[in-house]
Amino acid sequence: MKKRTFLKLSSTLMTGAAFANLSSCRQEKPLSDLKNWAGNLTYSTRNILEPGTVEEVQEAVKKCSSLRTLGTRHCFNRIADSKENLISTKNLNSIVSLDASRKTITVGGGIRYGELCEYLDKNGFAVHNLASLPHISVAGACATATHGSGVANGNLAKSVSALEFVAANGEVISLSRENDGDKFNGAVVALGCLGVITKITLDLVPSFSMQQEVYLGLPMAQLENNFDAVMSAGYSVSLFTDWQTENINQVWVKRMIKADETYTTPKEFYGATLATRNVHPIIEISAENCTEQMSVTGPWYERLPHFKMGFTPSSGEELQAEYFIPRNRAVEAIRAVQTLKEEIKPLLMITEIRTIAADDLWMSTCYHQDSVAIHFTLNQNTDGVMRLLPKIEELLSPFGVRPHWGKLFTLDPAILQSRYVKLKDFKNLMEEYDPQGKFRNDYVNTNLFSAV
Ligand SMILES: Cc1cc2nc3c(=O)[nH]c(=O)nc-3n(C[C@H](O)[C@H](O)[C@H](O)COP(=O)(O)OP(=O)(O)OC[C@H]3O[C@@H](n4cnc5c(N)ncnc54)[C@H](O)[C@@H]3O)c2cc1C
């Protein structure tokens, strides 16, 4: 957006009385912009600003009495929603600086991983991990503790080493791991509650090559007896199952390959058989959207995600839910979910099971806990899904389940809050940077503040 247009829009925004003047702004937005990626929800306001500079963000935040920040709209629930104003970060997507000696990169909060990865690779660097898709914004992904897989890999937020955000009073705040200690750990997975992240600095690792192979039909008994070995068989390992048989449908193994290494891929893996063609996690869907498999070596950013940047990830018209439990109880939890297989069947497209290493980020789903995440890609039957999720949550309750912040869940807020031992400290941070609750919305008020 041109600066002049931004100013014109922003001058009509923000206070109750001014909303009447927004009809021109509303007409400019195509309906698709007002929905999330999956299309299962429409945001509650048409007031969407698209600032392109930190100053424009400051100006907007100062004028708004209530607002939320919008990344690439990939969450399935109303975490990013606002009834009054949304600040989109789509124009805050520049690469600010690469510090090769410190092995860090600073980027605009709205940049998508897919826009960043090729640049990093060309310069000899990589991020330590990626989610299943590269389409999501860096700040939006880190705000909800988005993750990939790998027993030694923390979630994406774990690599954040500094943040710049515009707090509720319009002030630009800079926090870093180096200078701000535990407070920084509170600010990284912040669910959009502290301000608009304008810049984010990530730790880098040297660029690396990977290969990916898929095994079909892993017997559940093998998984139960060898869970840690299976999940440690590669840099990143994902299991896909529909829960209907005594087999895990697919095992995706992503291996790091050194320059001079020749790795002979075994044809068998704990009783599972090597796939002889590229496959989609939902076997009926063409693998065209999927990253290269069949042990073909390639760059890290074309193997770590399951889905290619230029294509629709996953299935498209879907809902998602995901639950985190301690890794050392994974087998019990998987068995528990399997007892629900008949009820899951009509709603499920596919389940993915991944591992995530513990971190120190207060509101992270993996705070101080090596975790397993059990994910459900579900049909877009909201009523049916919302009836199913409490049953899954109840089965996972003995494991202290924490739901993904950006996906669907129904957990009682009081229980949810009890699962975050640093919640009180996080609320103190909210009080410090947003004393009037400008950045709070219904999702935040319900899940972090109400005790239903
Ligand atoms: C097909 C698909 C596959 C997915 N795969 C994975 C996966 O592999 N692993 C996983 O963990 N999740 C996955 N997700 C979930 C998704 O990645 C996360 O929910 C992520 O938060 C979405 O990022 P976004 O940029 O779209 O954020 P949005 O949905 O736009 O916003 C999410 C939150 O971040 C806040 N936010 C966004 N930008 C900023 C900013 N600049 N400053 C402050 N707050 C901000 C928003 O206010 C909101 O609270 C998947 C989602 C889809 C649709």
Short mmCIF file of C-alpha atoms and ligand atoms in Angstrom, two decimals:
data_model
loop_
_atom_site.label_atom_id
_atom_site.label_comp_id
_atom_site.label_asym_id
_atom_site.label_seq_id
_atom_site.Cartn_x
_atom_site.Cartn_y
_atom_site.Cartn_z
CA MET A 1 0.00 0.00 0.00
CA LYS A 2 1.20 3.49 -0.84
CA LYS A 3 1.86 5.72 2.17
CA ARG A 4 -0.84 8.17 1.10
CA THR A 5 -3.48 5.42 0.93
CA PHE A 6 -2.42 4.06 4.29
CA LEU A 7 -2.73 7.49 5.90
CA LYS A 8 -6.11 8.06 4.32
CA LEU A 9 -7.40 4.78 5.73
CA SER A 10 -5.79 5.14 9.10
CA SER A 11 -7.16 8.61 9.65
CA THR A 12 -10.71 7.26 9.44
CA LEU A 13 -10.13 4.36 11.77
CA MET A 14 -9.85 3.43 15.33
CA THR A 15 -12.39 5.21 17.48
CA GLY A 16 -16.00 4.10 17.64
CA ALA A 17 -17.42 7.21 16.00
CA ALA A 18 -14.99 7.07 13.09
CA PHE A 19 -16.12 3.60 11.95
CA ALA A 20 -19.06 5.11 10.11
CA ASN A 21 -16.56 6.60 7.66
CA LEU A 22 -15.08 3.29 6.65
CA SER A 23 -17.36 2.26 3.82
CA SER A 24 -14.74 3.02 1.17
CA CYS A 25 -12.20 0.85 2.99
CA ARG A 26 -14.70 -2.02 3.21
CA GLN A 27 -15.37 -2.01 -0.50
CA GLU A 28 -11.69 -2.26 -1.33
CA LYS A 29 -11.25 -5.61 0.40
CA PRO A 30 -12.12 -8.77 -1.54
CA LEU A 31 -14.07 -11.24 0.55
CA SER A 32 -11.19 -13.73 0.47
CA ASP A 33 -9.10 -11.24 2.46
CA LEU A 34 -11.67 -11.29 5.23
CA LYS A 35 -11.50 -15.03 5.71
CA ASN A 36 -8.76 -17.21 7.13
CA TRP A 37 -6.78 -19.54 4.86
CA ALA A 38 -9.10 -22.50 5.37
CA GLY A 39 -12.17 -20.31 4.83
CA ASN A 40 -13.84 -21.69 7.95
CA LEU A 41 -14.09 -18.27 9.56
CA THR A 42 -14.67 -14.69 8.50
CA TYR A 43 -12.90 -12.05 10.55
CA SER A 44 -15.23 -9.78 12.49
CA THR A 45 -14.09 -6.50 10.97
CA ARG A 46 -13.45 -5.12 7.54
CA ASN A 47 -11.05 -2.53 8.91
CA ILE A 48 -7.78 -4.03 7.74
CA LEU A 49 -4.76 -1.76 7.57
CA GLU A 50 -1.63 -2.73 5.68
CA PRO A 51 1.22 -0.57 6.98
CA GLY A 52 4.54 -0.82 5.21
CA THR A 53 6.82 0.87 7.74
CA VAL A 54 7.36 0.83 11.49
CA GLU A 55 6.21 4.46 11.64
CA GLU A 56 2.94 3.55 9.96
CA VAL A 57 2.45 0.72 12.44
CA GLN A 58 3.10 3.14 15.31
CA GLU A 59 0.61 5.60 13.91
CA ALA A 60 -2.07 2.95 13.53
CA VAL A 61 -1.51 1.43 16.96
CA LYS A 62 -1.68 4.83 18.64
CA LYS A 63 -4.99 5.62 16.96
CA CYS A 64 -6.66 2.25 17.55
CA SER A 65 -8.43 1.61 20.82
CA SER A 66 -8.66 -2.08 19.97
CA LEU A 67 -6.80 -4.14 17.36
CA ARG A 68 -5.16 -7.45 16.48
CA THR A 69 -2.29 -8.28 14.17
CA LEU A 70 -2.87 -10.48 11.16
CA GLY A 71 -0.15 -12.65 9.60
CA THR A 72 -0.87 -14.97 6.69
CA ARG A 73 -4.26 -16.03 8.18
CA HIS A 74 -3.40 -19.72 8.59
CA CYS A 75 -4.92 -20.20 12.05
CA PHE A 76 -8.14 -22.17 12.24
CA ASN A 77 -9.61 -20.39 15.26
CA ARG A 78 -10.28 -16.74 16.16
CA ILE A 79 -6.88 -16.06 17.73
CA ALA A 80 -6.12 -13.35 15.13
CA ASP A 81 -9.61 -11.90 15.04
CA SER A 82 -10.74 -8.42 16.03
CA LYS A 83 -14.16 -6.82 16.09
CA GLU A 84 -12.56 -3.43 15.44
CA ASN A 85 -9.24 -3.29 13.58
CA LEU A 86 -6.76 -5.67 12.02
CA ILE A 87 -3.22 -4.70 11.12
CA SER A 88 -1.96 -6.95 8.37
CA THR A 89 1.80 -7.49 8.24
CA LYS A 90 1.87 -8.48 4.57
CA ASN A 91 3.90 -5.35 3.67
CA LEU A 92 6.33 -5.77 6.58
CA ASN A 93 8.12 -8.49 4.70
CA SER A 94 11.62 -7.28 3.98
CA ILE A 95 14.92 -8.96 4.71
CA VAL A 96 16.52 -6.39 7.00
CA SER A 97 20.01 -7.76 7.59
CA LEU A 98 22.03 -10.95 7.57
CA ASP A 99 24.74 -11.06 10.22
CA ALA A 100 27.01 -13.85 8.96
CA SER A 101 29.43 -13.61 11.87
CA ARG A 102 26.71 -13.94 14.50
CA LYS A 103 24.75 -16.37 12.30
CA THR A 104 21.48 -14.43 12.58
CA ILE A 105 19.02 -12.87 10.19
CA THR A 106 16.66 -9.99 10.92
CA VAL A 107 13.46 -9.82 8.88
CA GLY A 108 10.16 -7.98 8.82
CA GLY A 109 7.59 -9.85 10.93
CA GLY A 110 5.31 -10.46 7.96
CA ILE A 111 7.82 -12.26 5.74
CA ARG A 112 6.85 -15.83 4.95
CA TYR A 113 9.34 -18.64 5.51
CA GLY A 114 9.07 -19.48 1.82
CA GLU A 115 10.26 -15.98 0.88
CA LEU A 116 13.20 -16.19 3.24
CA CYS A 117 14.56 -19.69 2.76
CA GLU A 118 16.01 -19.39 -0.74
CA TYR A 119 17.85 -16.20 0.25
CA LEU A 120 19.28 -17.92 3.32
CA ASP A 121 20.37 -20.95 1.35
CA LYS A 122 22.11 -18.81 -1.29
CA ASN A 123 24.07 -17.21 1.54
CA GLY A 124 25.06 -20.54 3.07
CA PHE A 125 22.54 -20.57 5.92
CA ALA A 126 19.36 -22.32 7.02
CA VAL A 127 16.80 -22.15 9.80
CA HIS A 128 16.86 -25.21 12.04
CA ASN A 129 13.38 -26.39 11.11
CA LEU A 130 10.19 -25.58 9.22
CA ALA A 131 6.51 -26.37 9.64
CA SER A 132 4.69 -28.62 7.17
CA LEU A 133 4.22 -25.60 4.91
CA PRO A 134 6.45 -22.61 4.05
CA HIS A 135 3.51 -20.28 3.34
CA ILE A 136 3.16 -18.87 6.88
CA SER A 137 4.59 -15.61 8.22
CA VAL A 138 7.59 -15.84 10.54
CA ALA A 139 6.08 -13.66 13.30
CA GLY A 140 2.66 -15.32 13.02
CA ALA A 141 4.17 -18.79 13.22
CA CYS A 142 6.36 -17.96 16.20
CA ALA A 143 3.46 -16.22 17.99
CA THR A 144 1.60 -19.55 18.23
CA ALA A 145 4.62 -21.85 18.79
CA THR A 146 4.35 -23.40 15.34
CA HIS A 147 6.57 -26.45 14.94
CA GLY A 148 7.93 -29.10 12.62
CA SER A 149 9.29 -32.42 13.81
CA GLY A 150 12.52 -33.91 15.18
CA VAL A 151 13.43 -35.16 18.64
CA ALA A 152 16.23 -32.62 18.90
CA ASN A 153 14.40 -29.77 17.16
CA GLY A 154 12.58 -27.13 19.16
CA ASN A 155 9.65 -25.30 17.60
CA LEU A 156 10.22 -22.41 15.19
CA ALA A 157 9.98 -19.81 17.97
CA LYS A 158 12.98 -21.40 19.69
CA SER A 159 15.30 -19.87 17.11
CA VAL A 160 14.08 -16.31 17.77
CA SER A 161 16.92 -14.33 19.35
CA ALA A 162 15.48 -10.79 19.22
CA LEU A 163 12.20 -9.01 18.61
CA GLU A 164 11.11 -5.49 17.77
CA PHE A 165 7.43 -4.72 18.37
CA VAL A 166 5.14 -1.73 18.60
CA ALA A 167 3.48 -1.78 22.01
CA ALA A 168 0.00 -0.42 22.78
CA ASN A 169 1.20 3.16 23.35
CA GLY A 170 2.96 3.19 19.98
CA GLU A 171 6.43 2.83 21.47
CA VAL A 172 8.93 0.61 19.63
CA ILE A 173 10.24 -2.04 22.04
CA SER A 174 13.33 -4.15 21.39
CA LEU A 175 13.93 -7.30 23.41
CA SER A 176 16.65 -9.89 22.95
CA ARG A 177 17.70 -13.18 24.43
CA GLU A 178 21.09 -11.65 25.14
CA ASN A 179 19.89 -8.57 27.03
CA ASP A 180 16.48 -9.36 28.47
CA GLY A 181 16.81 -12.81 30.02
CA ASP A 182 13.62 -14.52 31.10
CA LYS A 183 11.43 -11.59 30.07
CA PHE A 184 12.44 -12.31 26.49
CA ASN A 185 11.25 -15.89 26.93
CA GLY A 186 7.85 -14.47 27.79
CA ALA A 187 7.65 -12.27 24.72
CA VAL A 188 8.41 -14.73 21.91
CA VAL A 189 5.28 -16.91 21.94
CA ALA A 190 2.97 -14.01 22.75
CA LEU A 191 -0.19 -14.95 20.82
CA GLY A 192 -0.30 -11.43 19.41
CA CYS A 193 -0.93 -9.99 22.90
CA LEU A 194 2.05 -7.66 23.43
CA GLY A 195 2.05 -5.65 20.21
CA VAL A 196 2.76 -5.75 16.50
CA ILE A 197 6.07 -7.50 15.78
CA THR A 198 7.75 -5.41 13.14
CA LYS A 199 11.15 -7.14 13.13
CA ILE A 200 12.28 -10.54 14.25
CA THR A 201 15.80 -11.97 14.45
CA LEU A 202 16.39 -15.69 13.99
CA ASP A 203 19.38 -17.87 14.83
CA LEU A 204 20.74 -19.64 11.79
CA VAL A 205 22.59 -22.87 11.14
CA PRO A 206 24.83 -23.67 8.17
CA SER A 207 22.88 -24.61 5.06
CA PHE A 208 22.46 -28.36 4.64
CA SER A 209 21.21 -30.94 2.17
CA MET A 210 18.49 -33.43 2.90
CA GLN A 211 16.76 -36.41 1.48
CA GLN A 212 13.33 -37.64 2.28
CA GLU A 213 11.82 -41.09 2.08
CA VAL A 214 8.44 -42.50 2.96
CA TYR A 215 7.74 -45.94 4.41
CA LEU A 216 4.30 -47.51 4.20
CA GLY A 217 2.55 -49.66 6.80
CA LEU A 218 4.49 -49.40 10.07
CA PRO A 219 3.02 -52.01 12.45
CA MET A 220 1.68 -50.34 15.59
CA ALA A 221 3.40 -52.98 17.72
CA GLN A 222 6.77 -51.95 16.22
CA LEU A 223 6.01 -48.32 17.00
CA GLU A 224 5.06 -49.13 20.58
CA ASN A 225 8.24 -51.10 21.16
CA ASN A 226 10.55 -48.68 19.37
CA PHE A 227 8.92 -45.25 19.61
CA ASP A 228 12.08 -43.28 20.39
CA ALA A 229 14.15 -45.14 17.80
CA VAL A 230 11.53 -44.61 15.09
CA MET A 231 11.15 -40.90 15.85
CA SER A 232 14.96 -40.48 16.00
CA ALA A 233 15.59 -42.26 12.70
CA GLY A 234 16.06 -38.96 10.87
CA TYR A 235 16.54 -35.25 11.50
CA SER A 236 12.76 -34.97 11.29
CA VAL A 237 10.29 -37.83 11.36
CA SER A 238 6.50 -37.67 10.90
CA LEU A 239 3.96 -40.45 11.23
CA PHE A 240 0.69 -40.32 9.32
CA THR A 241 -2.24 -42.52 10.30
CA ASP A 242 -5.99 -42.78 9.80
CA TRP A 243 -6.23 -44.91 13.00
CA GLN A 244 -8.22 -47.58 11.15
CA THR A 245 -5.74 -50.46 11.13
CA GLU A 246 -2.99 -51.82 13.33
CA ASN A 247 -0.54 -50.00 11.06
CA ILE A 248 0.69 -46.43 10.87
CA ASN A 249 -0.06 -45.56 7.20
CA GLN A 250 3.13 -43.62 6.40
CA VAL A 251 6.43 -42.71 8.03
CA TRP A 252 8.19 -39.67 6.52
CA VAL A 253 11.90 -39.63 7.31
CA LYS A 254 13.87 -36.48 6.51
CA ARG A 255 17.62 -37.01 6.74
CA MET A 256 20.48 -34.57 6.73
CA ILE A 257 23.03 -35.61 4.08
CA LYS A 258 26.66 -34.48 4.21
CA ALA A 259 28.36 -33.39 0.97
CA ASP A 260 30.52 -36.50 0.63
CA GLU A 261 27.96 -38.91 2.03
CA THR A 262 26.27 -41.68 0.06
CA TYR A 263 23.40 -43.11 2.00
CA THR A 264 21.75 -46.31 0.89
CA THR A 265 18.12 -46.17 1.88
CA PRO A 266 16.97 -49.43 3.49
CA LYS A 267 13.95 -51.02 1.81
CA GLU A 268 12.42 -51.86 5.16
CA PHE A 269 11.94 -49.85 8.34
CA TYR A 270 10.68 -51.60 11.49
CA GLY A 271 8.40 -53.76 9.34
CA ALA A 272 7.29 -50.87 7.05
CA THR A 273 8.09 -50.90 3.32
CA LEU A 274 9.84 -48.17 1.33
CA ALA A 275 7.41 -46.32 -0.98
CA THR A 276 8.32 -46.60 -4.65
CA ARG A 277 6.73 -43.29 -5.71
CA ASN A 278 6.13 -39.88 -4.18
CA VAL A 279 3.01 -39.89 -2.00
CA HIS A 280 0.73 -37.34 -0.33
CA PRO A 281 -0.02 -37.90 3.38
CA ILE A 282 -3.64 -38.42 2.28
CA ILE A 283 -2.79 -41.23 -0.12
CA GLU A 284 -5.69 -40.51 -2.50
CA ILE A 285 -4.40 -36.98 -3.25
CA SER A 286 -1.74 -36.43 -5.92
CA ALA A 287 1.77 -35.93 -4.55
CA GLU A 288 2.31 -32.98 -6.90
CA ASN A 289 1.98 -30.53 -3.98
CA CYS A 290 4.45 -32.46 -1.85
CA THR A 291 8.16 -31.92 -1.46
CA GLU A 292 10.46 -34.37 -3.23
CA GLN A 293 10.77 -37.85 -1.69
CA MET A 294 12.37 -41.09 -2.96
CA SER A 295 15.72 -40.24 -1.32
CA VAL A 296 16.53 -37.53 -3.87
CA THR A 297 19.00 -35.15 -2.25
CA GLY A 298 18.10 -31.46 -2.27
CA PRO A 299 18.23 -28.26 -0.21
CA TRP A 300 16.86 -28.24 3.34
CA TYR A 301 14.00 -25.84 2.51
CA GLU A 302 12.68 -28.15 -0.20
CA ARG A 303 12.60 -31.15 2.12
CA LEU A 304 11.77 -29.93 5.66
CA PRO A 305 8.20 -28.86 4.79
CA HIS A 306 5.87 -31.51 3.42
CA PHE A 307 4.33 -29.07 0.94
CA LYS A 308 5.89 -26.93 -1.80
CA MET A 309 5.73 -23.15 -1.66
CA GLY A 310 3.99 -22.58 -5.01
CA PHE A 311 1.21 -25.11 -4.33
CA THR A 312 -1.76 -25.50 -1.98
CA PRO A 313 -0.54 -27.18 1.19
CA SER A 314 -2.41 -30.03 2.87
CA SER A 315 -5.86 -30.56 1.28
CA GLY A 316 -7.27 -27.00 1.32
CA GLU A 317 -10.85 -27.30 2.49
CA GLU A 318 -10.23 -28.65 5.96
CA LEU A 319 -10.09 -28.02 9.69
CA GLN A 320 -7.16 -28.80 11.97
CA ALA A 321 -6.69 -29.60 15.65
CA GLU A 322 -3.49 -30.64 17.40
CA TYR A 323 -2.58 -31.75 20.91
CA PHE A 324 0.74 -31.78 22.75
CA ILE A 325 1.60 -34.33 25.42
CA PRO A 326 4.90 -35.34 27.08
CA ARG A 327 7.01 -37.40 24.70
CA ASN A 328 7.65 -40.09 27.26
CA ARG A 329 3.91 -40.85 27.32
CA ALA A 330 3.44 -40.92 23.55
CA VAL A 331 2.64 -44.59 23.19
CA GLU A 332 -0.04 -44.51 25.91
CA ALA A 333 -1.56 -41.39 24.35
CA ILE A 334 -1.60 -42.89 20.84
CA ARG A 335 -3.29 -46.00 22.19
CA ALA A 336 -5.86 -43.84 23.99
CA VAL A 337 -6.76 -41.93 20.82
CA GLN A 338 -7.05 -45.16 18.86
CA THR A 339 -9.97 -46.25 21.06
CA LEU A 340 -11.93 -43.44 19.39
CA LYS A 341 -11.22 -44.62 15.85
CA GLU A 342 -14.84 -45.27 14.87
CA GLU A 343 -15.89 -41.75 15.87
CA ILE A 344 -12.83 -40.19 14.27
CA LYS A 345 -13.27 -42.03 10.97
CA PRO A 346 -16.09 -40.03 9.34
CA LEU A 347 -14.41 -36.69 10.10
CA LEU A 348 -10.73 -37.43 9.59
CA MET A 349 -8.62 -36.82 6.52
CA ILE A 350 -5.36 -37.76 8.25
CA THR A 351 -3.51 -37.63 11.57
CA GLU A 352 0.13 -36.61 11.84
CA ILE A 353 2.32 -37.42 14.84
CA ARG A 354 5.50 -35.39 15.39
CA THR A 355 8.06 -34.73 18.12
CA ILE A 356 9.26 -31.35 19.40
CA ALA A 357 12.11 -30.64 21.82
CA ALA A 358 11.42 -28.67 25.01
CA ASP A 359 12.00 -24.92 25.20
CA ASP A 360 11.96 -22.07 27.75
CA LEU A 361 9.30 -19.92 26.08
CA TRP A 362 6.62 -19.26 28.69
CA MET A 363 3.52 -19.73 26.52
CA SER A 364 4.98 -22.40 24.28
CA THR A 365 3.07 -25.66 24.00
CA CYS A 366 6.43 -27.36 24.64
CA TYR A 367 7.52 -25.24 27.61
CA HIS A 368 9.98 -27.36 29.63
CA GLN A 369 8.62 -30.52 28.04
CA ASP A 370 9.94 -32.73 25.25
CA SER A 371 6.67 -33.27 23.45
CA VAL A 372 4.73 -35.32 20.98
CA ALA A 373 2.08 -33.57 18.93
CA ILE A 374 -0.94 -35.54 17.71
CA HIS A 375 -2.52 -33.62 14.85
CA PHE A 376 -5.85 -34.09 13.06
CA THR A 377 -6.65 -32.81 9.57
CA LEU A 378 -10.43 -32.95 9.52
CA ASN A 379 -13.32 -32.43 7.13
CA GLN A 380 -14.82 -28.99 7.19
CA ASN A 381 -17.79 -30.20 9.23
CA THR A 382 -17.50 -27.73 12.07
CA ASP A 383 -20.36 -29.11 14.17
CA GLY A 384 -19.10 -32.67 13.92
CA VAL A 385 -15.53 -31.63 14.65
CA MET A 386 -16.56 -29.56 17.66
CA ARG A 387 -18.41 -32.61 19.01
CA LEU A 388 -15.40 -34.86 18.46
CA LEU A 389 -12.67 -32.66 19.96
CA PRO A 390 -13.89 -32.77 23.60
CA LYS A 391 -13.74 -36.57 23.41
CA ILE A 392 -10.15 -36.50 22.20
CA GLU A 393 -9.28 -33.90 24.82
CA GLU A 394 -10.80 -36.04 27.56
CA LEU A 395 -8.78 -39.07 26.48
CA LEU A 396 -5.62 -36.96 26.48
CA SER A 397 -6.41 -35.22 29.73
CA PRO A 398 -4.40 -37.69 31.91
CA PHE A 399 -1.34 -36.60 29.93
CA GLY A 400 -1.77 -32.90 30.73
CA VAL A 401 -2.71 -32.11 27.13
CA ARG A 402 -2.04 -28.66 25.70
CA PRO A 403 -3.81 -27.72 22.44
CA HIS A 404 -2.11 -25.91 19.53
CA TRP A 405 -2.85 -22.19 20.00
CA GLY A 406 -3.70 -21.72 16.33
CA LYS A 407 -5.93 -24.73 15.72
CA LEU A 408 -9.38 -25.78 16.95
CA PHE A 409 -9.86 -26.89 20.54
CA THR A 410 -12.57 -26.89 23.19
CA LEU A 411 -10.56 -27.33 26.39
CA ASP A 412 -12.03 -25.63 29.46
CA PRO A 413 -10.13 -22.33 29.86
CA ALA A 414 -9.46 -23.01 33.53
CA ILE A 415 -7.79 -26.31 32.64
CA LEU A 416 -5.91 -24.71 29.76
CA GLN A 417 -4.62 -21.96 32.04
CA SER A 418 -3.51 -24.49 34.64
CA ARG A 419 -1.23 -26.06 32.01
CA TYR A 420 0.84 -22.85 31.71
CA VAL A 421 2.86 -22.31 34.87
CA LYS A 422 4.20 -18.96 33.61
CA LEU A 423 0.77 -17.56 32.71
CA LYS A 424 0.79 -15.09 35.60
CA ASP A 425 4.16 -13.72 34.49
CA PHE A 426 2.88 -13.52 30.93
CA LYS A 427 -0.13 -11.52 32.11
CA ASN A 428 2.27 -9.15 33.86
CA LEU A 429 4.02 -8.65 30.51
CA MET A 430 0.65 -7.93 28.90
CA GLU A 431 -0.01 -5.38 31.63
CA GLU A 432 3.37 -3.75 31.00
CA TYR A 433 3.06 -3.42 27.22
CA ASP A 434 -0.71 -3.22 26.86
CA PRO A 435 -2.24 -1.92 30.10
CA GLN A 436 -5.61 -1.05 28.51
CA GLY A 437 -5.97 -4.44 26.80
CA LYS A 438 -5.89 -2.97 23.26
CA PHE A 439 -4.53 -6.23 21.87
CA ARG A 440 -6.99 -8.46 23.70
CA ASN A 441 -9.83 -10.10 21.76
CA ASP A 442 -12.54 -12.62 22.63
CA TYR A 443 -10.15 -15.55 22.13
CA VAL A 444 -7.63 -14.07 24.57
CA ASN A 445 -10.27 -13.00 27.09
CA THR A 446 -11.81 -16.47 27.06
CA ASN A 447 -8.74 -18.66 26.99
CA LEU A 448 -6.32 -16.67 29.14
CA PHE A 449 -8.62 -14.74 31.45
CA SER A 450 -11.97 -16.44 31.96
CA ALA A 451 -12.43 -19.33 34.33
CA VAL A 452 -15.55 -20.96 32.87
C1 LIG B 1 -2.25 -26.04 5.79
C2 LIG B 1 -1.72 -25.68 7.16
C3 LIG B 1 -0.64 -26.38 7.67
C4 LIG B 1 -0.15 -26.07 8.94
N1 LIG B 1 0.93 -26.77 9.41
C5 LIG B 1 1.42 -26.49 10.63
C6 LIG B 1 2.54 -27.19 11.14
O1 LIG B 1 3.19 -27.98 10.44
N2 LIG B 1 2.93 -26.94 12.41
C7 LIG B 1 2.26 -26.06 13.21
O2 LIG B 1 2.64 -25.91 14.38
N3 LIG B 1 1.23 -25.33 12.74
C8 LIG B 1 0.80 -25.53 11.48
N4 LIG B 1 -0.26 -24.81 11.00
C9 LIG B 1 -0.82 -23.75 11.84
C10 LIG B 1 -0.18 -22.39 11.53
O3 LIG B 1 1.06 -22.47 11.00
C11 LIG B 1 -0.09 -21.50 12.74
O4 LIG B 1 -1.29 -21.45 13.37
C12 LIG B 1 0.54 -20.11 12.49
O5 LIG B 1 0.37 -19.33 13.65
C13 LIG B 1 -0.03 -19.33 11.31
O6 LIG B 1 0.76 -18.20 11.06
P1 LIG B 1 0.13 -16.94 10.32
O7 LIG B 1 1.22 -16.04 9.89
O8 LIG B 1 -0.82 -17.38 9.29
O9 LIG B 1 -0.63 -16.22 11.53
P2 LIG B 1 -2.13 -15.73 11.68
O10 LIG B 1 -3.05 -16.89 11.63
O11 LIG B 1 -2.41 -14.62 10.77
O12 LIG B 1 -2.03 -15.19 13.20
C14 LIG B 1 -1.69 -16.07 14.23
C15 LIG B 1 -1.38 -15.32 15.52
O13 LIG B 1 -0.17 -14.60 15.37
C16 LIG B 1 -0.36 -13.23 15.66
N5 LIG B 1 0.53 -12.47 14.79
C17 LIG B 1 0.70 -12.64 13.46
N6 LIG B 1 1.65 -11.78 13.02
C18 LIG B 1 2.03 -11.05 14.10
C19 LIG B 1 2.95 -9.98 14.28
N7 LIG B 1 3.69 -9.49 13.28
N8 LIG B 1 3.06 -9.44 15.51
C20 LIG B 1 2.35 -9.92 16.54
N9 LIG B 1 1.48 -10.93 16.43
C21 LIG B 1 1.32 -11.49 15.21
C22 LIG B 1 -1.83 -12.98 15.40
O14 LIG B 1 -2.31 -11.86 16.11
C23 LIG B 1 -2.43 -14.28 15.90
O15 LIG B 1 -2.54 -14.23 17.28
C24 LIG B 1 -0.76 -25.07 9.72
C25 LIG B 1 -1.82 -24.33 9.19
C26 LIG B 1 -2.29 -24.64 7.92
C27 LIG B 1 -3.41 -23.83 7.36
#
